[in-house]
C-alpha positions in Angstrom: 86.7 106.3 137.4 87.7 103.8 139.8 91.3 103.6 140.9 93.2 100.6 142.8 95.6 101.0 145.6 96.4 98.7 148.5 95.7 100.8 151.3 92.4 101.8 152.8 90.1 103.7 150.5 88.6 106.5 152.2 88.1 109.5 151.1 86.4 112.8 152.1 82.9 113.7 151.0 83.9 117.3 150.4 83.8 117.3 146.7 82.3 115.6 144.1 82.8 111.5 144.1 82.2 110.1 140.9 80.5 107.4 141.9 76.6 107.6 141.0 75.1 111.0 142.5 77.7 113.3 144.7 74.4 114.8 146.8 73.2 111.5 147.7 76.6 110.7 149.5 77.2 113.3 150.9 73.5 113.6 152.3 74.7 110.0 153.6 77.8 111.3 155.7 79.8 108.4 156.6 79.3 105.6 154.2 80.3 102.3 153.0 79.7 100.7 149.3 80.0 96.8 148.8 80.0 95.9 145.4 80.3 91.9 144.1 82.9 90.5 141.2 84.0 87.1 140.1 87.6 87.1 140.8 88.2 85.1 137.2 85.9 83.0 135.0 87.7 80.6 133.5 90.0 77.9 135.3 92.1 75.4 133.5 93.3 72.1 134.5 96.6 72.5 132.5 97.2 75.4 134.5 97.8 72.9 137.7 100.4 70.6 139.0 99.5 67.5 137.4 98.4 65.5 140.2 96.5 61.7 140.7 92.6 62.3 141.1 91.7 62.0 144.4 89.2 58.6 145.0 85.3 59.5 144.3 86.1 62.5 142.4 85.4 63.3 138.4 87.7 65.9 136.4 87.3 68.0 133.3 89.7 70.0 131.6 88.7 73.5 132.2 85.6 75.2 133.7 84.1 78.8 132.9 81.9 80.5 135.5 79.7 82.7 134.4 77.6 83.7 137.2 77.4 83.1 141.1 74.2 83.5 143.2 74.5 83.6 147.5 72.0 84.0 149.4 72.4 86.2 152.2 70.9 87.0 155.1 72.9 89.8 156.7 76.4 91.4 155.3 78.3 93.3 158.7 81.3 95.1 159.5 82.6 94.2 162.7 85.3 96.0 164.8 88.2 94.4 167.1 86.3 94.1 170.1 82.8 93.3 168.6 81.4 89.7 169.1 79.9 87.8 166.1 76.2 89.1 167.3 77.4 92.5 167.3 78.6 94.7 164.5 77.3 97.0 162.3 74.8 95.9 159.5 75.7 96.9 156.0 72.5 95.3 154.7 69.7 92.5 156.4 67.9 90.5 154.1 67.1 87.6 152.9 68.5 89.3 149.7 71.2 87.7 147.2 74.7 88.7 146.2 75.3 88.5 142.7 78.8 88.0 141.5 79.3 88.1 137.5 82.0 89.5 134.9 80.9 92.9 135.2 81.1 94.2 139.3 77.9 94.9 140.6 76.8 97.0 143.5 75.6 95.1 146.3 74.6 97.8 148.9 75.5 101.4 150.5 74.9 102.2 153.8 75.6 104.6 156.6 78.1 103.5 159.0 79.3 105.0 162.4 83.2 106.3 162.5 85.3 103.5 163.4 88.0 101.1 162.6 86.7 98.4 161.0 88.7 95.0 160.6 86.2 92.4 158.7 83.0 92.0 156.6 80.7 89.6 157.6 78.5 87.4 155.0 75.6 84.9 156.4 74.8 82.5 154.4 70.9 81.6 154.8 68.8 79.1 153.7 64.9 80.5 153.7 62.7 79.2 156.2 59.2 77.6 155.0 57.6 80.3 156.4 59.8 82.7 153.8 59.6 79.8 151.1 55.6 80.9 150.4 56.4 84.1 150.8 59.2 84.5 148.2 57.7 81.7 145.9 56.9 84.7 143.6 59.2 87.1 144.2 61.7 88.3 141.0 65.2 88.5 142.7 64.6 85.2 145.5 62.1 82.5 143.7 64.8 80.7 142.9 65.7 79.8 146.2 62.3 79.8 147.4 61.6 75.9 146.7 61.1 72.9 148.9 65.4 72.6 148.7 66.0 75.9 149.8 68.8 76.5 148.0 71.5 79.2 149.6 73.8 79.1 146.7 73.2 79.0 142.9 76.8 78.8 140.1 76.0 79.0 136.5 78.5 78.3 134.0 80.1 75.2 131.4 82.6 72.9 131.6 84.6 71.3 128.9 86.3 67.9 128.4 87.0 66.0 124.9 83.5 65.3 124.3 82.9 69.5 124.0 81.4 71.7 126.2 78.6 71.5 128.8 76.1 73.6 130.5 75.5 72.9 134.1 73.8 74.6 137.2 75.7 73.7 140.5 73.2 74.5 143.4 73.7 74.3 147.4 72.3 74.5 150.8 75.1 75.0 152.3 74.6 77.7 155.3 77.8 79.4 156.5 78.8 82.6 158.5 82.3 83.6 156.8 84.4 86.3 158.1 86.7 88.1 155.8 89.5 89.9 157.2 90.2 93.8 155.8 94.1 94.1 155.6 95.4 96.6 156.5 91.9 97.8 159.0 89.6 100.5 157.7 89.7 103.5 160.3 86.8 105.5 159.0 86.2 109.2 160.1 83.2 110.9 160.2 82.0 112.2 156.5 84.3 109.8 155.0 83.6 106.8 152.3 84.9 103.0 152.3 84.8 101.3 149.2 84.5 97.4 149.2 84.9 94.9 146.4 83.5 91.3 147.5 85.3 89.0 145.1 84.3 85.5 144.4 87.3 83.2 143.2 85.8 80.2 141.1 89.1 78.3 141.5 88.6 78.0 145.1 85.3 76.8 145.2 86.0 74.0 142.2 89.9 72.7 142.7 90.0 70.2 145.1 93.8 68.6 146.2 95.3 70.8 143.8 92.7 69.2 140.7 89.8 70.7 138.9 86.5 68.5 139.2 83.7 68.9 137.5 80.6 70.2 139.3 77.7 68.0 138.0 79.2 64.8 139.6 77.7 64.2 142.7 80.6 62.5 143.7 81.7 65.2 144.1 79.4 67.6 145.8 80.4 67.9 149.2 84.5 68.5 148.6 82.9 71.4 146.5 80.7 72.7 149.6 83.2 72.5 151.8 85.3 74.9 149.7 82.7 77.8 148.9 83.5 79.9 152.3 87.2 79.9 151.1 86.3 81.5 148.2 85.3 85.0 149.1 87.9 88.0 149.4 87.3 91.8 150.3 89.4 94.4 149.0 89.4 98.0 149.7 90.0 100.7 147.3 89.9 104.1 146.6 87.2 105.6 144.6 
């Protein structure tokens, strides 16, 4: 059963962890799990400071996400001293981060003791070369096309004339950094749990107003925000 706390979540592999098999763990030694989570689904414009809507830009009155797709290329931990082509890779890809209702593992790996003070996430687009070679695959084809998407948001929006599907897609590249507050010292034979939460509000309010993604209007206020919109958070498991 997972269990929240604030501080660092390590514990000892000297047991059994209830998380998936205890022999596989431990036969990992020091570890790290990343799993991905929308932060909320739903975001309201009553909810907001009523506010004048910003020239260029379309509203709607609330917005339900119901799926996020990123496209990564590699997801690091990084140390104080470590410069942004060193640190230690939790997963290399190109491989995509799914954030939906339910949380969803996104990889374990073994990591060297340290104290570790933010997880990286690249943001790639696929090159042509890895466009013909994905075109088929199950988990990238859909950001194997001649756009070369890096980012994919399913979800509806609703206004007075009812509610609406729509697919917001991007190709956006982006190396974000997110900090781990407090830092994560892990010893050897130890486990850090990470949860990689993806806030729709951040991505779609724009000067304190919700606008609605299928106006292309107002497309790049919305790429601008999606590297705000990522948090970690550690916790104990």
């Amino acid at each position: 059963m997972l269990m929240w706390r604030a501080g660092v979540a390590l514990l000892g592999v000297l047991g059994i962890v209830e998380w998936g098999c205890s022999e596989e763990i431990a036969a990992l030694g020091t570890t790290v799990h990343v799993a991905a989570q929308l932060a909320a689904a739903v975001v309201r414009q009553s909810t907001m400071e009523k506010r004048a809507v910003p020239q260029g830009q379309s509203e709607v009155d609330s917005l339900e996400v119901t799926s996020v797709r990123i496209l990564l290329k590699r997801l690091k931990l990084h140390t104080t001293g470590d410069t942004s082509l060193q640190g230690e890779e939790v997963k290399v890809g190109p491989f995509v981060a799914v954030f939906a209702h339910r949380e969803r593992q996104l990889a374990v790996s073994t990591i060297p003791p340290a104290t570790y003070r933010r997880l990286k996430l690249e943001f790639h687009r696929l090159t042509d070369e890895e466009v013909s070679r994905y075109a088929n695959d199950s988990l990238l084809w859909e950001f194997a096309t001649p756009e070369r998407y890096s980012v994919s948001i399913e979800g509806r929006v609703f206004t007075p004339a009812g509610a609406s599907a729509f697919i917001y897609r991007s190709d956006v590249t982006a190396n974000v950094a997110l900090p781990l507050e407090p830092p994560a010292e892990v010893r050897k034979e130890q486990v850090l749990s990470l949860l990689l939460h993806c806030d729709p509000y951040q991505i779609f309010v724009v000067a304190g107003r919700l606008v609605d993604p299928r106006d292309e209007r107002n497309r790049r206020f919305i790429d601008s925000n999606l590297h705000m919109a990522f948090k970690v958070l550690k916790r104990t498991i």
